[in-house]
Short mmCIF file of C-alpha atoms in Angstrom, two decimals:
data_model
loop_
_atom_site.label_atom_id
_atom_site.label_comp_id
_atom_site.label_asym_id
_atom_site.label_seq_id
_atom_site.Cartn_x
_atom_site.Cartn_y
_atom_site.Cartn_z
CA PHE A 3 -19.25 -31.66 68.61
CA ASP A 4 -21.20 -31.06 71.80
CA PHE A 5 -19.70 -27.68 72.79
CA GLY A 6 -17.91 -29.12 75.89
CA ARG A 7 -20.99 -30.76 77.37
CA ASN A 8 -19.19 -34.08 77.94
CA LYS A 9 -16.30 -32.37 79.74
CA GLY A 10 -18.78 -30.47 81.90
CA ASN A 11 -20.65 -33.66 82.75
CA LEU A 12 -17.35 -35.37 83.60
CA ARG A 13 -16.32 -32.51 85.89
CA TYR A 14 -19.73 -32.58 87.56
CA ALA A 15 -19.51 -36.35 88.12
CA GLN A 16 -15.99 -36.01 89.55
CA ALA A 17 -17.08 -33.20 91.88
CA THR A 18 -20.08 -35.25 93.04
CA ARG A 19 -17.81 -38.26 93.64
CA ASP A 20 -15.30 -36.14 95.58
CA ALA A 21 -18.10 -34.72 97.75
CA ALA A 22 -19.42 -38.23 98.47
CA VAL A 23 -15.94 -39.46 99.39
CA ALA A 24 -15.42 -36.47 101.70
CA THR A 25 -18.76 -37.13 103.41
CA TYR A 26 -17.86 -40.81 103.83
CA GLU A 27 -14.44 -39.96 105.30
CA LYS A 28 -16.05 -37.48 107.69
CA SER A 29 -18.50 -40.17 108.85
CA ILE A 30 -15.65 -42.58 109.52
CA GLN A 31 -13.69 -39.96 111.46
CA THR A 32 -16.78 -39.10 113.50
CA GLY A 33 -17.31 -42.78 114.30
CA PHE A 34 -13.72 -43.23 115.45
CA ARG A 35 -13.94 -40.09 117.58
CA GLU A 36 -17.18 -41.24 119.22
CA VAL A 37 -15.70 -44.65 120.06
CA ALA A 38 -12.50 -43.10 121.41
CA ASP A 39 -14.47 -40.64 123.56
CA ALA A 40 -16.72 -43.37 124.95
CA LEU A 41 -13.74 -45.58 125.78
CA ALA A 42 -11.95 -42.70 127.51
CA ARG A 43 -15.02 -41.91 129.61
CA ARG A 44 -15.41 -45.61 130.44
CA GLY A 45 -12.05 -45.63 132.26
CA THR A 46 -12.86 -42.63 134.42
CA ILE A 47 -16.37 -43.91 135.14
CA GLY A 48 -14.93 -47.14 136.56
CA ALA A 49 -12.75 -45.25 139.01
CA GLN A 50 -15.64 -42.96 139.98
CA LEU A 51 -17.94 -45.94 140.54
CA GLN A 52 -15.36 -47.62 142.75
CA ALA A 53 -14.92 -44.45 144.83
CA GLN A 54 -18.68 -43.97 145.20
CA THR A 55 -19.12 -47.60 146.28
CA SER A 56 -16.46 -47.11 148.94
CA LEU A 57 -18.13 -43.88 150.09
CA ARG A 58 -21.52 -45.59 150.35
CA ASN A 59 -20.00 -48.49 152.35
CA ASN A 60 -18.31 -46.06 154.74
CA ALA A 61 -21.53 -44.08 155.16
CA ALA A 62 -23.44 -47.30 155.89
CA GLY A 63 -20.89 -48.23 158.56
CA ALA A 64 -21.10 -44.77 160.11
CA PHE A 65 -24.89 -44.98 160.19
CA ARG A 66 -24.80 -48.40 161.89
CA LEU A 67 -22.39 -47.09 164.52
CA SER A 68 -24.46 -43.96 165.08
CA GLU A 69 -27.60 -46.04 165.46
CA LEU A 70 -25.88 -48.34 167.98
CA ARG A 71 -24.60 -45.33 169.91
CA PHE A 72 -28.12 -43.85 170.03
CA ARG A 73 -29.65 -47.12 171.24
CA ALA A 74 -26.99 -47.36 173.92
CA GLY A 75 -27.84 -43.81 175.05
CA ILE A 76 -24.41 -42.44 174.17
CA ASP A 77 -25.42 -40.18 171.27
CA THR A 78 -28.40 -38.06 170.23
CA PHE A 79 -30.96 -39.02 167.62
CA LEU A 80 -30.00 -35.94 165.62
CA ASN A 81 -26.55 -37.43 164.96
CA THR A 82 -28.21 -40.67 163.85
CA LEU A 83 -30.46 -38.76 161.45
CA ASP A 84 -27.47 -36.85 160.11
CA SER A 85 -25.55 -40.06 159.41
CA GLN A 86 -28.66 -41.55 157.80
CA ARG A 87 -28.94 -38.50 155.54
CA ALA A 88 -25.28 -38.91 154.58
CA LEU A 89 -25.94 -42.58 153.77
CA TYR A 90 -28.93 -41.71 151.58
CA SER A 91 -26.89 -39.06 149.79
CA ALA A 92 -24.07 -41.55 149.16
CA GLN A 93 -26.56 -44.12 147.84
CA GLN A 94 -28.08 -41.56 145.50
CA THR A 95 -24.66 -40.57 144.19
CA LEU A 96 -23.77 -44.23 143.66
CA LEU A 97 -26.96 -44.76 141.67
CA ALA A 98 -26.11 -41.73 139.52
CA ALA A 99 -22.65 -43.19 138.87
CA ARG A 100 -24.21 -46.52 137.86
CA LEU A 101 -26.57 -44.70 135.52
CA THR A 102 -23.60 -42.90 133.97
CA ARG A 103 -21.82 -46.24 133.51
CA ASP A 104 -24.86 -47.81 131.86
CA SER A 105 -25.42 -44.78 129.63
CA ASN A 106 -21.79 -44.96 128.57
CA SER A 107 -22.19 -48.65 127.69
CA VAL A 108 -25.17 -47.81 125.50
CA GLU A 109 -23.27 -44.91 123.91
CA LEU A 110 -20.29 -47.15 123.15
CA TYR A 111 -22.51 -49.89 121.74
CA ARG A 112 -24.26 -47.36 119.51
CA ALA A 113 -20.95 -45.82 118.39
CA LEU A 114 -19.73 -49.27 117.39
CA GLY A 115 -22.78 -49.69 115.18
CA GLY A 116 -24.84 -51.88 117.46
CA GLY A 117 -28.55 -52.10 117.11
CA VAL A 118 -31.40 -54.05 118.53
CA THR A 119 -32.89 -56.74 116.37
CA THR A 120 -35.51 -59.16 117.49
CA THR A 121 -36.81 -62.22 115.79
CA VAL A 122 -40.22 -63.50 116.64
CA SER A 123 -41.14 -67.06 115.90
CA PRO A 124 -44.36 -67.18 113.88
CA ASN A 125 -45.58 -70.23 115.81
CA PRO A 126 -44.33 -70.10 119.38
CA ARG A 127 -44.39 -73.43 121.16
CA GLN A 128 -47.22 -73.80 123.59
CA PRO A 129 -46.51 -75.41 126.98
CA ASN A 130 -48.08 -78.82 127.47
#
């Protein structure tokens, strides 16, 4: 006769187990959500990157034409500077889109459980 101590210990163990299972299930759901979110963003990032590349190419063409027009004496240097500014802006936006793409790749890799491991040889071979 232990005055219900065994039943109390059993209930405590069951409650602890249930809490651990709930935490585990929440972790799995969070992982699936993170992967799904990263994959969804990946699709839109690809379209954005393609559009920004096209914009940069168009701005580069406009700058070349403006520069040729200035050298031929048809247009003012101010228009050339304006088209150059537009080209630089398009290049900066393209770089930001590439950074977003690369950040998304890292986020997806991390969400899938990836990590960086390196192995270093204790005796690297020396060149002859």
